[in-house]
CSV table of C-alpha atoms and ligand atoms in Angstrom, one decimal:
chain,number,residue,atom,x,y,z
P,1,UNK,CA,43.8,54.3,-29.3
P,2,UNK,CA,43.1,51.5,-26.9
P,3,UNK,CA,44.9,52.3,-23.6
P,4,UNK,CA,44.3,49.2,-21.4
P,5,UNK,CA,41.6,48.1,-18.9
P,6,UNK,CA,41.9,51.0,-16.5
P,7,UNK,CA,41.0,53.7,-19.1
P,8,UNK,CA,38.4,51.4,-20.7
P,9,UNK,CA,36.6,50.5,-17.4
P,10,UNK,CA,37.5,53.5,-15.2
P,11,UNK,CA,34.0,53.9,-14.0
P,12,UNK,CA,34.0,50.4,-12.4
P,13,UNK,CA,37.5,50.7,-10.9
P,14,UNK,CA,38.8,52.3,-7.7
P,15,UNK,CA,41.0,54.9,-9.4
P,16,UNK,CA,40.9,58.7,-9.4
P,17,UNK,CA,42.3,61.4,-11.7
P,18,UNK,CA,45.4,61.3,-9.4
P,19,UNK,CA,46.1,57.5,-9.9
P,20,UNK,CA,49.2,57.2,-12.2
P,21,UNK,CA,48.0,54.6,-14.7
P,22,UNK,CA,50.8,52.0,-15.3
P,23,UNK,CA,49.7,50.0,-18.4
P,24,UNK,CA,51.1,47.8,-21.1
P,25,UNK,CA,47.7,48.0,-22.9
P,26,UNK,CA,46.5,44.7,-21.3
P,27,UNK,CA,43.0,43.3,-21.9
P,28,UNK,CA,40.9,43.6,-25.1
P,29,UNK,CA,41.7,39.9,-25.8
P,30,UNK,CA,39.8,37.9,-28.4
P,31,UNK,CA,36.8,35.8,-27.7
P,32,UNK,CA,37.2,32.9,-30.2
P,33,UNK,CA,34.3,30.7,-31.3
P,34,UNK,CA,35.2,27.0,-31.2
P,35,UNK,CA,33.3,25.0,-33.9
P,36,UNK,CA,34.8,21.8,-32.7
P,37,UNK,CA,33.8,22.2,-29.0
P,38,UNK,CA,30.4,23.7,-29.8
P,39,UNK,CA,29.5,20.7,-31.9
P,40,UNK,CA,30.6,18.2,-29.2
P,41,UNK,CA,29.0,20.0,-26.2
P,42,UNK,CA,25.8,21.2,-28.0
P,43,UNK,CA,26.2,24.7,-26.7
P,44,UNK,CA,28.1,27.6,-28.3
P,45,UNK,CA,31.6,27.5,-26.8
P,46,UNK,CA,33.8,30.6,-26.8
P,47,UNK,CA,37.4,30.8,-25.8
P,48,UNK,CA,38.5,33.9,-24.0
P,49,UNK,CA,42.2,33.8,-25.1
P,50,UNK,CA,44.0,35.5,-22.2
P,51,UNK,CA,47.4,34.3,-23.6
P,52,UNK,CA,47.3,37.4,-25.8
P,53,UNK,CA,47.8,39.8,-22.9
P,54,UNK,CA,51.2,41.7,-22.9
P,55,UNK,CA,53.0,39.1,-20.7
P,56,UNK,CA,50.9,36.2,-21.9
P,57,UNK,CA,48.4,35.7,-19.1
P,58,UNK,CA,45.3,37.2,-17.5
P,59,UNK,CA,47.5,38.3,-14.6
P,60,UNK,CA,48.2,41.6,-16.5
P,61,UNK,CA,44.6,42.7,-15.9
P,62,UNK,CA,45.1,42.6,-12.1
P,63,UNK,CA,48.7,43.8,-12.2
P,64,UNK,CA,48.0,47.1,-14.1
P,65,UNK,CA,45.7,47.9,-11.1
P,66,UNK,CA,48.0,46.6,-8.3
P,67,UNK,CA,51.1,48.4,-9.7
P,68,UNK,CA,49.2,51.7,-10.4
P,69,UNK,CA,47.9,51.7,-6.8
P,70,UNK,CA,51.3,50.9,-5.4
P,71,UNK,CA,52.8,53.8,-7.4
P,72,UNK,CA,50.0,56.1,-6.2
P,73,UNK,CA,50.8,55.2,-2.6
P,74,UNK,CA,54.5,56.0,-3.2
P,75,UNK,CA,55.8,52.4,-2.8
P,76,UNK,CA,59.3,51.6,-4.1
P,77,UNK,CA,59.2,47.8,-4.0
P,78,UNK,CA,56.6,45.1,-4.8
P,79,UNK,CA,56.8,41.4,-3.9
P,80,UNK,CA,54.8,38.3,-4.8
P,81,UNK,CA,54.9,34.5,-4.6
P,82,UNK,CA,54.2,32.9,-7.9
P,83,UNK,CA,53.8,29.7,-9.9
P,84,UNK,CA,55.2,31.8,-12.7
P,85,UNK,CA,52.7,34.1,-14.4
P,86,UNK,CA,52.2,36.5,-11.5
P,87,UNK,CA,56.0,37.0,-11.3
P,88,UNK,CA,56.2,37.5,-15.1
P,89,UNK,CA,53.5,40.1,-14.9
P,90,UNK,CA,54.7,41.9,-11.8
P,91,UNK,CA,58.2,42.1,-13.2
P,92,UNK,CA,57.0,43.7,-16.4
P,93,UNK,CA,54.7,46.2,-14.9
P,94,UNK,CA,57.3,47.1,-12.2
P,95,UNK,CA,59.9,47.6,-15.0
P,96,UNK,CA,57.5,49.8,-16.9
P,97,UNK,CA,57.3,52.3,-14.0
P,98,UNK,CA,60.7,51.9,-12.3
P,99,UNK,CA,59.5,49.9,-9.2
P,100,UNK,CA,61.8,47.3,-7.7
P,101,UNK,CA,60.3,43.8,-7.8
P,102,UNK,CA,61.1,40.7,-5.8
P,103,UNK,CA,59.5,37.3,-6.5
P,104,UNK,CA,59.5,34.0,-4.6
P,105,UNK,CA,58.9,30.9,-6.7
P,106,UNK,CA,58.8,27.2,-5.9
P,107,UNK,CA,62.2,25.7,-6.7
P,108,UNK,CA,62.1,23.6,-9.8
P,109,UNK,CA,58.4,23.8,-10.6
P,110,UNK,CA,58.2,26.9,-12.7
P,111,UNK,CA,57.8,26.8,-16.5
P,112,UNK,CA,60.7,28.0,-18.5
P,113,UNK,CA,58.9,30.8,-20.4
P,114,UNK,CA,57.7,32.4,-17.1
P,115,UNK,CA,61.0,32.3,-15.4
P,116,UNK,CA,62.7,33.9,-18.5
P,117,UNK,CA,60.2,36.8,-18.3
P,118,UNK,CA,60.8,37.5,-14.6
P,119,UNK,CA,64.5,37.4,-15.2
P,120,UNK,CA,64.6,39.6,-18.3
P,121,UNK,CA,62.5,42.3,-16.7
P,122,UNK,CA,65.1,42.4,-13.9
P,123,UNK,CA,63.1,41.1,-11.0
P,124,UNK,CA,65.0,39.7,-8.0
P,125,UNK,CA,64.0,36.0,-8.5
P,126,UNK,CA,64.3,33.8,-5.4
P,127,UNK,CA,63.6,30.1,-5.6
P,128,UNK,CA,62.3,28.7,-2.3
P,129,UNK,CA,62.9,25.1,-1.3
P,130,UNK,CA,59.2,24.5,-0.9
P,131,UNK,CA,55.9,24.9,-2.9
P,132,UNK,CA,53.8,27.9,-3.8
P,133,UNK,CA,51.9,27.8,-0.5
P,134,UNK,CA,55.2,28.1,1.4
P,135,UNK,CA,56.3,31.0,-0.8
P,136,UNK,CA,53.0,32.8,-0.3
P,137,UNK,CA,53.2,32.5,3.5
P,138,UNK,CA,56.7,34.0,3.4
P,139,UNK,CA,55.6,36.9,1.2
P,140,UNK,CA,52.6,37.6,3.5
P,141,UNK,CA,54.9,37.6,6.6
P,142,UNK,CA,57.5,39.9,4.9
P,143,UNK,CA,55.0,42.4,3.4
P,144,UNK,CA,53.1,42.7,6.7
P,145,UNK,CA,56.2,43.8,8.5
P,146,UNK,CA,58.3,45.7,5.9
P,147,UNK,CA,57.4,48.6,3.5
P,148,UNK,CA,56.9,46.4,0.5
P,149,UNK,CA,53.6,46.1,-1.5
P,150,UNK,CA,52.2,42.6,-1.8
P,151,UNK,CA,50.9,42.1,-5.4
P,152,UNK,CA,49.5,38.6,-5.1
P,153,UNK,CA,45.7,38.3,-5.6
P,154,UNK,CA,45.3,38.9,-1.8
P,155,UNK,CA,45.8,42.5,-2.9
P,156,UNK,CA,42.2,43.6,-3.6
P,157,UNK,CA,43.3,45.7,-6.5
P,158,UNK,CA,44.3,42.5,-8.4
P,159,UNK,CA,40.8,41.2,-8.2
P,160,UNK,CA,39.4,44.6,-9.3
P,161,UNK,CA,41.5,44.6,-12.4
P,162,UNK,CA,40.8,41.0,-13.2
P,163,UNK,CA,37.0,41.5,-13.2
P,164,UNK,CA,37.5,43.4,-16.5
P,165,UNK,CA,37.6,39.9,-18.2
P,166,UNK,CA,33.9,39.5,-17.4
P,167,UNK,CA,33.1,43.0,-18.7
P,168,UNK,CA,34.8,42.2,-22.0
P,169,UNK,CA,32.9,38.9,-22.3
P,170,UNK,CA,29.5,40.7,-21.8
P,171,UNK,CA,30.5,43.5,-24.2
P,172,UNK,CA,31.4,40.9,-26.9
P,173,UNK,CA,28.3,38.7,-26.4
P,174,UNK,CA,25.9,41.6,-25.6
P,175,UNK,CA,25.0,39.8,-22.4
P,176,UNK,CA,26.5,37.3,-20.0
P,177,UNK,CA,26.9,33.7,-21.2
P,178,UNK,CA,24.9,30.9,-19.6
P,179,UNK,CA,28.1,29.3,-18.2
P,180,UNK,CA,31.6,30.6,-17.5
P,181,UNK,CA,34.3,27.8,-17.1
P,182,UNK,CA,37.6,28.7,-15.5
P,183,UNK,CA,40.6,27.1,-13.9
P,184,UNK,CA,41.0,27.4,-10.2
P,185,UNK,CA,44.3,27.7,-8.5
P,186,UNK,CA,44.6,30.4,-5.8
P,187,UNK,CA,41.0,31.1,-6.7
P,188,UNK,CA,41.4,34.9,-7.4
P,189,UNK,CA,40.2,34.8,-11.0
P,190,UNK,CA,36.9,32.9,-10.4
P,191,UNK,CA,36.3,35.5,-7.6
P,192,UNK,CA,37.1,38.4,-10.0
P,193,UNK,CA,35.0,37.1,-12.9
P,194,UNK,CA,32.0,36.6,-10.6
P,195,UNK,CA,32.4,40.1,-9.1
P,196,UNK,CA,32.6,41.5,-12.6
P,197,UNK,CA,29.5,39.7,-13.8
P,198,UNK,CA,27.5,40.9,-10.8
P,199,UNK,CA,28.7,44.5,-11.1
P,200,UNK,CA,27.8,44.6,-14.9
P,201,UNK,CA,24.4,43.1,-14.1
P,202,UNK,CA,23.7,45.7,-11.3
P,203,UNK,CA,24.8,48.5,-13.7
P,204,UNK,CA,22.3,47.3,-16.3
P,205,UNK,CA,25.0,46.4,-18.7
P,206,UNK,CA,23.9,42.7,-18.9
P,207,UNK,CA,20.5,41.1,-18.4
P,208,UNK,CA,21.6,37.7,-17.0
P,209,UNK,CA,24.3,36.1,-14.8
P,210,UNK,CA,26.3,33.0,-15.7
P,211,UNK,CA,26.7,29.8,-13.7
P,212,UNK,CA,30.4,29.7,-12.7
P,213,UNK,CA,32.1,26.4,-13.4
P,214,UNK,CA,35.5,26.2,-11.7
P,215,UNK,CA,38.0,23.4,-12.3
P,216,UNK,CA,41.0,22.3,-10.2
P,217,UNK,CA,43.5,19.6,-11.1
P,218,UNK,CA,42.8,16.3,-9.4
P,219,UNK,CA,46.1,16.3,-7.5
P,220,UNK,CA,45.6,19.9,-6.3
P,221,UNK,CA,41.9,20.0,-5.6
P,222,UNK,CA,41.5,21.4,-2.0
P,223,UNK,CA,38.2,23.1,-2.7
P,224,UNK,CA,36.7,19.9,-4.2
P,225,UNK,CA,38.0,17.8,-1.3
P,226,UNK,CA,37.0,20.3,1.3
P,227,UNK,CA,40.5,20.4,2.9
P,228,UNK,CA,43.9,21.9,2.2
P,229,UNK,CA,46.3,19.6,0.2
P,230,UNK,CA,49.8,19.4,1.8
P,231,UNK,CA,51.7,18.3,-1.3
P,232,UNK,CA,49.7,19.5,-4.4
P,233,UNK,CA,50.7,17.8,-7.7
P,234,UNK,CA,49.8,18.4,-11.3
P,235,UNK,CA,51.6,19.1,-14.6
P,236,UNK,CA,49.4,22.2,-14.8
P,237,UNK,CA,51.9,24.1,-12.6
P,238,UNK,CA,49.8,27.4,-12.7
P,239,UNK,CA,47.1,25.7,-10.6
P,240,UNK,CA,49.4,23.6,-8.4
P,241,UNK,CA,48.1,25.2,-5.2
P,242,UNK,CA,47.1,23.3,-2.0
P,243,UNK,CA,45.6,26.1,0.1
P,244,UNK,CA,43.9,28.8,-2.1
P,245,UNK,CA,44.0,32.4,-0.7
P,246,UNK,CA,40.5,33.1,-2.1
P,247,UNK,CA,38.9,29.9,-1.0
P,248,UNK,CA,35.8,31.5,0.6
P,249,UNK,CA,35.0,33.9,-2.2
P,250,UNK,CA,35.4,31.0,-4.7
P,251,UNK,CA,32.7,29.1,-2.8
P,252,UNK,CA,30.5,32.2,-2.8
P,253,UNK,CA,30.9,32.5,-6.6
P,254,UNK,CA,30.0,28.8,-7.0
P,255,UNK,CA,27.0,29.0,-4.7
P,256,UNK,CA,25.6,32.4,-5.6
P,257,UNK,CA,25.7,31.5,-9.3
P,258,UNK,CA,24.4,27.9,-8.8
P,259,UNK,CA,27.5,26.7,-10.4
P,260,UNK,CA,30.1,24.1,-9.4
P,261,UNK,CA,33.8,23.5,-8.6
P,262,UNK,CA,35.0,20.1,-9.8
P,263,UNK,CA,38.3,18.5,-10.7
P,264,UNK,CA,39.9,17.1,-13.8
P,265,UNK,CA,42.8,14.7,-14.1
P,266,UNK,CA,46.2,15.5,-15.7
P,267,UNK,CA,45.3,13.1,-18.4
P,268,UNK,CA,42.1,15.0,-19.2
P,269,UNK,CA,44.0,18.3,-19.0
P,270,UNK,CA,46.6,17.1,-21.5
P,271,UNK,CA,43.9,15.7,-23.9
P,272,UNK,CA,42.1,19.1,-23.8
P,273,UNK,CA,45.4,20.9,-24.2
P,274,UNK,CA,46.1,19.0,-27.4
P,275,UNK,CA,42.6,19.4,-28.7
P,276,UNK,CA,42.8,23.2,-28.3
P,277,UNK,CA,46.1,23.2,-30.2
P,278,UNK,CA,44.5,21.0,-32.9
P,279,UNK,CA,41.9,23.8,-33.3
P,280,UNK,CA,44.7,26.5,-33.7
P,281,UNK,CA,44.7,27.8,-30.1
P,282,UNK,CA,47.9,27.3,-28.0
P,283,UNK,CA,47.2,27.7,-24.3
P,284,UNK,CA,49.2,26.4,-21.4
P,285,UNK,CA,48.1,23.2,-19.6
P,286,UNK,CA,46.2,25.0,-16.7
P,287,UNK,CA,44.2,26.8,-19.3
P,288,UNK,CA,43.0,23.5,-20.7
P,289,UNK,CA,41.4,22.6,-17.3
P,290,UNK,CA,38.1,24.3,-18.0
P,291,UNK,CA,37.9,22.7,-21.5
P,292,UNK,CA,38.6,19.3,-19.9
P,293,UNK,CA,35.9,20.2,-17.3
P,294,UNK,CA,33.1,21.0,-19.7
P,295,UNK,CA,33.9,17.9,-21.7
P,296,UNK,CA,33.6,15.9,-18.5
P,297,UNK,CA,30.3,17.6,-17.6
P,298,UNK,CA,28.9,17.0,-21.1
P,299,UNK,CA,29.6,13.3,-20.7
P,300,UNK,CA,27.6,13.3,-17.5
P,301,UNK,CA,24.6,15.0,-19.2
P,302,UNK,CA,25.0,18.2,-17.3
P,303,UNK,CA,24.2,20.5,-20.2
P,304,UNK,CA,21.2,18.6,-21.6
P,305,UNK,CA,18.7,21.3,-20.7
P,306,UNK,CA,20.8,24.1,-22.1
P,307,UNK,CA,21.0,23.2,-25.8
P,308,UNK,CA,22.0,26.3,-27.9
P,309,UNK,CA,23.1,28.2,-24.8
P,310,UNK,CA,26.5,29.8,-24.5
P,311,UNK,CA,29.6,28.8,-22.6
P,312,UNK,CA,32.8,30.9,-22.2
P,313,UNK,CA,36.1,29.2,-21.2
P,314,UNK,CA,38.9,31.5,-19.9
P,315,UNK,CA,42.1,30.3,-21.4
P,316,UNK,CA,44.3,31.9,-18.8
P,317,UNK,CA,47.8,31.7,-20.3
P,318,UNK,CA,49.7,31.3,-23.6
P,319,UNK,CA,51.0,27.9,-24.6
P,320,UNK,CA,54.5,29.3,-25.2
P,321,UNK,CA,54.9,29.8,-21.5
P,322,UNK,CA,55.7,26.1,-21.1
P,323,UNK,CA,57.4,24.9,-24.4
P,324,UNK,CA,58.9,21.8,-22.7
P,325,UNK,CA,55.5,20.3,-22.0
P,326,UNK,CA,54.4,20.8,-25.6
P,327,UNK,CA,57.5,19.1,-27.0
P,328,UNK,CA,57.3,16.3,-24.5
P,329,UNK,CA,53.7,15.5,-25.5
P,330,UNK,CA,54.0,15.5,-29.3
P,331,UNK,CA,57.4,14.1,-30.0
P,332,UNK,CA,60.4,15.4,-31.9
P,333,UNK,CA,60.7,16.7,-35.5
P,334,UNK,CA,61.8,14.2,-38.2
P,335,UNK,CA,65.4,14.6,-39.5
P,336,UNK,CA,66.0,13.9,-43.2
P,337,UNK,CA,68.7,14.4,-45.8
P,338,UNK,CA,68.1,17.4,-48.0
P,339,UNK,CA,66.3,15.2,-50.6
P,340,UNK,CA,63.0,16.3,-52.2
P,341,UNK,CA,61.8,12.7,-52.7
P,342,UNK,CA,62.3,11.9,-49.1
P,343,UNK,CA,60.6,15.1,-48.0
P,344,UNK,CA,57.6,14.4,-50.2
P,345,UNK,CA,57.3,10.9,-48.9
P,346,UNK,CA,57.4,12.1,-45.3
P,347,UNK,CA,54.7,14.8,-46.1
P,348,UNK,CA,52.6,12.0,-47.6
P,349,UNK,CA,52.6,13.0,-51.3
B,1,PLP,C1,47.3,32.2,-12.1
B,1,PLP,C2,46.8,31.3,-13.1
B,1,PLP,C3,45.7,30.4,-12.9
B,1,PLP,C4,45.0,30.3,-11.6
B,1,PLP,O1,44.3,31.5,-11.3
B,1,PLP,P1,43.8,31.8,-9.8
B,1,PLP,O2,43.3,33.2,-9.8
B,1,PLP,O3,45.1,31.6,-9.0
B,1,PLP,O4,42.8,30.8,-9.5
B,1,PLP,C5,45.3,29.6,-13.9
B,1,PLP,N1,46.0,29.5,-15.1
B,1,PLP,C6,47.0,30.3,-15.3
B,1,PLP,C7,47.7,30.3,-16.6
B,1,PLP,C8,47.5,31.2,-14.4
B,1,PLP,O5,48.6,32.0,-14.6
């Protein structure tokens, strides 16, 4: 039976026989081949569909580690700042093992699905009049002073767990891809994937290393601009972050891999979001950023020397997290009388 990423990749993780493994069987997510994108880009494009984790995002890979280590240490309470998915994941894993969980979210800018998750798992949810960066600063100040475990990606165990995404990609493809495209918010995940790829390579589990391609939203692109953004804006709320905690390691991932970190507009994100859904894959807007990004790079001729190579895009979270944005961008259902003729006409028969 599959038992989650800690049991699967124990040899690569800082756990011992004494670590109490708190798991919801996260990981083992599908790597889906996209015919549509492969044809357009000219490389084989695979989608790592992280929306199929237990709470619907990749955050579960890091949270199983962070919560297991908090439990091992004897903590009673965990805390995080969140644009939504970290709080959903922290709340669920804390509930699984009886830890108290408090989350600070930016008031009014959290997707409905994510909020419902933190609430139903009984976290103490506190909306701050401020943005994510403000919330994270508060959580840092509180957890430095009080006996509460911080479970944001500043917690190194989060990165450790999240690197399992890279292991799974290599296991599925029998090597690393040529490129790995990923959204960048607080920049923990690009850091984690690069760490994972390097460790697998060192261990002889893969022969090559990918170029890391990170994508920020144009209104929240501090790394691309080279300075913090005071009032980050984007409809992709999961990457609406103006001062990423893992800024430096993200630059290292970019430079060591000879990759890049670029930005995509909300328009490009929405278009990629709908295109993914047209191909049967429902991912949240932030997850569409890497797809928008590789389409942008293709248009610039970036991939012309890599025909037939492989690109993996991490689709970080499930589309159901943010149902409002889906409905808003495709219109409402048609309402008809219960009449077969009218229905057939509407269907186009
Ligand atoms: C957290 C999150 C991101 C950003 O990941 P970072 O590690 O903060 O860069 C992107 N997409 C989704 C859906 C997320 O939940």
